[in-house]
């Protein structure tokens, strides 16, 4: 493992929070404002030029998205810069807690009231992004951060479609196959309805503890998304989960192959799930 830098720009670095294919994320502190921050860097500056250029463009894309968005349920981007030693970096609001993916793996499905509360916060974030012309393109449990107090925030707009940005080409796949809409996997089409399909897949997993489209092979998962309807959440959930059929119907409408049949907004999807729980 590479040595953790002591500073990045003006920020001091306390520890590594995580690593992904794109970069590393550190817990840092802003000495001027005396607050904790999360700092994202490109993980390998020695990548071949085309891949490095793509990663750096995602950094810029995330900064552009942040400039358009200000919402309590969206992780804020505070700063963007370049360090002589580590290269480009982004500085985010630090959310002390876990990702929804970690919570679901550790504890299983959420109780109905907790699932609806979390979903409503993320729905507000998605709808706010759409009103600003931003399509997230990678809504999934990994990109939903939940604080110790239970507040959820949508993170990682690195592959978002932002008006007038370069990383907006149709016809190419960006995101995660098991949460992607059929039209995205089939022809690289993105829009508000594709984010809403991904969000419905997240809610499906939140109430059942099981992915709507399970599997480890990306090609076979993509085939299932395009050609198959998943089992309703009540069928795949464990014996202890009592999911009403009305909740099944609400979530499955969000996973319809035809975008025109899905809910027009994320809030309307959550309203339907909440009403079905009553």
Coordinates of C-alpha atoms in Angstrom, one line a residue:
X1 CA 0.0 0.0 0.0
X2 CA 1.3 3.4 -0.9
X3 CA 2.3 5.7 1.9
X4 CA -0.5 8.0 3.2
X5 CA 0.4 11.7 2.5
X6 CA 0.7 14.0 5.5
X7 CA -1.0 16.9 3.6
X8 CA -2.9 17.4 0.4
X9 CA -3.1 21.1 -0.6
X10 CA -3.8 23.0 2.6
X11 CA -5.5 20.0 4.3
X12 CA -3.9 17.7 6.8
X13 CA -4.5 14.0 6.3
X14 CA -5.5 11.8 9.3
X15 CA -6.1 8.4 7.7
X16 CA -7.3 6.4 4.7
X17 CA -11.0 6.0 4.5
X18 CA -11.2 3.8 1.4
X19 CA -9.9 2.9 -2.1
X20 CA -11.7 2.2 -5.3
X21 CA -10.8 1.7 -9.0
X22 CA -10.8 5.4 -9.5
X23 CA -9.0 6.8 -6.4
X24 CA -8.3 7.0 -2.7
X25 CA -10.4 8.8 -0.1
X26 CA -8.8 10.2 3.0
X27 CA -10.1 11.7 6.2
X28 CA -8.6 15.1 6.5
X29 CA -9.0 18.3 8.4
X30 CA -9.3 21.9 7.1
X31 CA -7.0 23.9 9.4
X32 CA -8.5 27.2 8.3
X33 CA -12.1 26.2 9.2
X34 CA -11.2 23.5 11.8
X35 CA -13.5 20.9 10.3
X36 CA -13.2 17.3 9.2
X37 CA -13.3 16.7 5.4
X38 CA -13.1 13.8 3.0
X39 CA -10.4 14.1 0.3
X40 CA -10.5 12.2 -2.9
X41 CA -7.4 11.7 -5.1
X42 CA -6.6 9.8 -8.2
X43 CA -5.2 6.5 -7.0
X44 CA -2.6 5.8 -9.7
X45 CA -1.1 8.8 -11.5
X46 CA 1.0 6.4 -13.6
X47 CA -2.1 5.0 -15.4
X48 CA -1.9 5.0 -19.2
X49 CA -2.8 8.4 -20.5
X50 CA -6.3 7.7 -21.8
X51 CA -7.5 6.2 -18.5
X52 CA -5.9 8.9 -16.4
X53 CA -7.5 11.5 -18.6
X54 CA -10.9 9.8 -18.0
X55 CA -10.4 9.8 -14.2
X56 CA -9.4 13.4 -14.1
X57 CA -12.4 14.4 -16.3
X58 CA -14.6 12.6 -13.7
X59 CA -13.0 14.8 -11.0
X60 CA -13.9 17.9 -13.0
X61 CA -17.3 16.5 -13.7
X62 CA -18.0 16.0 -10.0
X63 CA -16.9 19.5 -9.3
X64 CA -19.2 20.8 -12.0
X65 CA -22.1 18.9 -10.5
X66 CA -21.4 20.2 -7.1
X67 CA -21.4 23.8 -8.4
X68 CA -25.0 23.2 -9.6
X69 CA -26.3 21.4 -6.5
X70 CA -26.8 22.5 -2.9
X71 CA -29.1 20.2 -0.9
X72 CA -29.0 18.8 2.6
X73 CA -29.2 15.2 1.3
X74 CA -26.4 15.6 -1.2
X75 CA -22.8 15.3 -0.1
X76 CA -21.3 18.8 -0.6
X77 CA -18.1 19.4 -2.5
X78 CA -16.0 22.1 -0.7
X79 CA -12.9 22.5 -2.8
X80 CA -11.0 21.2 -5.9
X81 CA -7.3 21.6 -6.5
X82 CA -4.1 20.0 -7.5
X83 CA -1.2 19.0 -5.2
X84 CA 2.4 18.7 -6.4
X85 CA 2.8 15.3 -4.9
X86 CA -0.7 13.6 -5.2
X87 CA -2.1 15.4 -8.2
X88 CA -5.8 16.4 -8.6
X89 CA -8.0 16.2 -5.5
X90 CA -11.6 17.0 -4.4
X91 CA -12.6 17.9 -0.9
X92 CA -16.0 16.8 0.4
X93 CA -18.2 17.1 3.3
X94 CA -17.2 14.3 5.7
X95 CA -20.2 12.0 6.6
X96 CA -19.3 10.0 9.7
X97 CA -21.2 6.8 9.3
X98 CA -21.5 4.0 6.8
X99 CA -22.7 3.4 3.2
X100 CA -26.1 1.9 2.7
X101 CA -24.3 -1.1 1.2
X102 CA -22.4 -1.7 4.4
X103 CA -25.5 -1.4 6.5
X104 CA -27.5 -3.8 4.4
X105 CA -24.6 -6.3 4.4
X106 CA -24.1 -6.0 8.2
X107 CA -27.7 -5.8 9.4
X108 CA -29.9 -6.9 6.6
X109 CA -33.1 -5.1 5.4
X110 CA -34.3 -2.0 7.1
X111 CA -37.5 -1.8 9.1
X112 CA -40.3 -0.2 7.0
X113 CA -40.2 3.2 8.7
X114 CA -36.4 3.4 8.4
X115 CA -36.5 2.3 4.8
X116 CA -39.1 5.0 3.9
X117 CA -37.3 7.7 5.9
X118 CA -34.0 7.0 4.1
X119 CA -35.7 6.7 0.7
X120 CA -37.5 10.0 1.1
X121 CA -34.2 11.8 1.8
X122 CA -32.5 10.3 -1.2
X123 CA -35.6 10.9 -3.4
X124 CA -35.4 14.6 -2.4
X125 CA -31.8 14.6 -3.5
X126 CA -32.4 12.9 -6.8
X127 CA -35.3 15.2 -7.7
X128 CA -33.3 18.3 -6.8
X129 CA -30.5 17.1 -9.0
X130 CA -32.9 16.5 -11.9
X131 CA -34.4 19.9 -11.5
X132 CA -30.9 21.3 -11.9
X133 CA -30.4 19.3 -15.1
X134 CA -28.0 16.7 -13.4
X135 CA -28.5 13.0 -14.0
X136 CA -26.5 11.0 -11.4
X137 CA -26.1 7.8 -13.6
X138 CA -24.8 5.7 -10.7
X139 CA -27.5 5.6 -8.0
X140 CA -26.7 2.5 -5.8
X141 CA -26.2 1.6 -2.1
X142 CA -22.5 2.2 -2.3
X143 CA -23.2 5.9 -3.2
X144 CA -25.7 6.5 -0.3
X145 CA -24.0 7.6 2.9
X146 CA -25.8 7.2 6.2
X147 CA -24.7 9.2 9.3
X148 CA -24.7 7.8 12.8
X149 CA -28.0 9.7 13.3
X150 CA -29.6 8.0 10.4
X151 CA -29.5 10.9 7.9
X152 CA -28.9 9.8 4.3
X153 CA -26.9 11.6 1.6
X154 CA -26.4 10.9 -2.0
X155 CA -22.7 10.9 -3.0
X156 CA -20.4 10.5 -6.0
X157 CA -21.5 12.5 -9.0
X158 CA -18.3 11.5 -10.8
X159 CA -20.1 10.0 -13.8
X160 CA -23.1 12.4 -13.6
X161 CA -24.5 13.9 -16.8
X162 CA -24.0 17.7 -16.3
X163 CA -25.2 20.2 -18.9
X164 CA -22.4 21.5 -21.1
X165 CA -19.9 19.1 -19.6
X166 CA -17.7 16.7 -21.7
X167 CA -18.6 13.5 -19.8
X168 CA -22.2 13.4 -21.2
X169 CA -21.9 11.2 -24.3
X170 CA -24.9 8.9 -25.0
X171 CA -24.2 5.4 -26.3
X172 CA -21.6 4.5 -23.7
X173 CA -22.2 2.7 -20.4
X174 CA -21.3 4.5 -17.1
X175 CA -22.5 3.1 -13.8
X176 CA -23.1 -0.3 -12.3
X177 CA -24.9 -3.0 -14.3
X178 CA -27.0 -4.5 -11.4
X179 CA -28.6 -1.1 -10.7
X180 CA -28.7 0.2 -14.3
X181 CA -31.9 0.6 -16.4
X182 CA -32.6 -1.7 -19.3
X183 CA -32.4 1.1 -21.8
X184 CA -29.0 2.1 -20.4
X185 CA -27.6 -1.3 -20.8
X186 CA -29.1 -1.8 -24.2
X187 CA -28.2 1.4 -25.9
X188 CA -26.4 3.7 -23.4
X189 CA -29.5 6.0 -22.9
X190 CA -29.6 8.0 -19.7
X191 CA -32.2 10.4 -18.3
X192 CA -34.3 11.0 -15.2
X193 CA -36.2 7.8 -15.7
X194 CA -32.9 5.7 -15.6
X195 CA -32.0 7.3 -12.3
X196 CA -35.5 6.4 -11.1
X197 CA -35.1 2.7 -12.1
X198 CA -31.8 2.6 -10.2
X199 CA -33.5 4.2 -7.2
X200 CA -36.3 1.6 -7.3
X201 CA -33.6 -1.2 -7.4
X202 CA -32.1 0.4 -4.2
X203 CA -35.5 0.5 -2.5
X204 CA -36.1 -3.1 -3.5
X205 CA -32.8 -4.1 -1.8
X206 CA -33.4 -1.9 1.2
X207 CA -36.7 -3.6 2.1
X208 CA -35.7 -7.1 1.1
X209 CA -32.0 -7.3 1.8
X210 CA -31.5 -8.9 -1.7
X211 CA -30.5 -7.2 -4.9
X212 CA -33.2 -7.1 -7.6
X213 CA -30.7 -8.4 -10.1
X214 CA -28.1 -10.6 -8.2
X215 CA -25.0 -12.1 -9.7
X216 CA -21.3 -11.4 -10.0
X217 CA -20.8 -11.7 -13.7
X218 CA -21.6 -8.3 -15.3
X219 CA -22.7 -9.7 -18.6
X220 CA -25.2 -12.2 -17.2
X221 CA -26.5 -9.5 -14.8
X222 CA -27.0 -7.1 -17.7
X223 CA -28.8 -9.8 -19.6
X224 CA -31.2 -10.3 -16.7
X225 CA -31.9 -6.6 -16.3
X226 CA -32.7 -6.2 -20.0
X227 CA -34.8 -9.4 -20.5
X228 CA -36.1 -10.5 -17.1
X229 CA -38.5 -9.1 -14.4
X230 CA -37.1 -9.7 -10.9
X231 CA -39.1 -11.6 -8.3
X232 CA -41.1 -9.3 -6.1
X233 CA -39.3 -8.3 -2.8
X234 CA -41.7 -10.3 -0.7
X235 CA -40.7 -13.5 -2.5
X236 CA -36.9 -13.1 -2.1
X237 CA -36.9 -11.6 1.4
X238 CA -36.1 -13.8 4.4
X239 CA -38.8 -15.5 6.4
X240 CA -38.7 -12.7 9.0
X241 CA -39.5 -10.0 6.5
X242 CA -43.3 -9.3 6.1
X243 CA -43.5 -7.2 2.9
X244 CA -47.1 -6.4 1.9
X245 CA -48.1 -7.1 -1.7
X246 CA -49.0 -3.5 -2.1
X247 CA -45.3 -2.6 -1.4
X248 CA -44.3 -5.2 -4.0
X249 CA -46.5 -3.5 -6.6
X250 CA -45.2 0.0 -5.8
X251 CA -41.5 -1.0 -6.1
X252 CA -42.1 -3.2 -9.2
X253 CA -43.7 -0.3 -11.0
X254 CA -40.4 1.5 -10.5
X255 CA -38.6 -1.4 -12.1
X256 CA -40.7 -1.5 -15.2
X257 CA -38.9 -2.1 -18.5
X258 CA -40.9 0.7 -20.2
X259 CA -39.7 4.1 -18.8
X260 CA -43.1 5.6 -19.4
X261 CA -44.7 3.3 -16.9
X262 CA -42.3 4.2 -14.1
X263 CA -43.0 7.0 -11.6
X264 CA -42.3 10.5 -12.9
X265 CA -40.3 11.5 -9.9
X266 CA -38.4 9.8 -7.1
X267 CA -40.7 11.4 -4.5
X268 CA -43.7 9.9 -6.1
X269 CA -42.1 6.4 -5.9
X270 CA -41.4 6.9 -2.2
X271 CA -44.9 8.3 -1.6
X272 CA -46.3 5.1 -3.2
X273 CA -44.1 2.8 -1.1
X274 CA -45.0 4.8 2.1
X275 CA -48.7 4.6 1.3
X276 CA -48.5 0.9 0.7
X277 CA -47.0 0.3 4.1
X278 CA -50.0 1.9 5.8

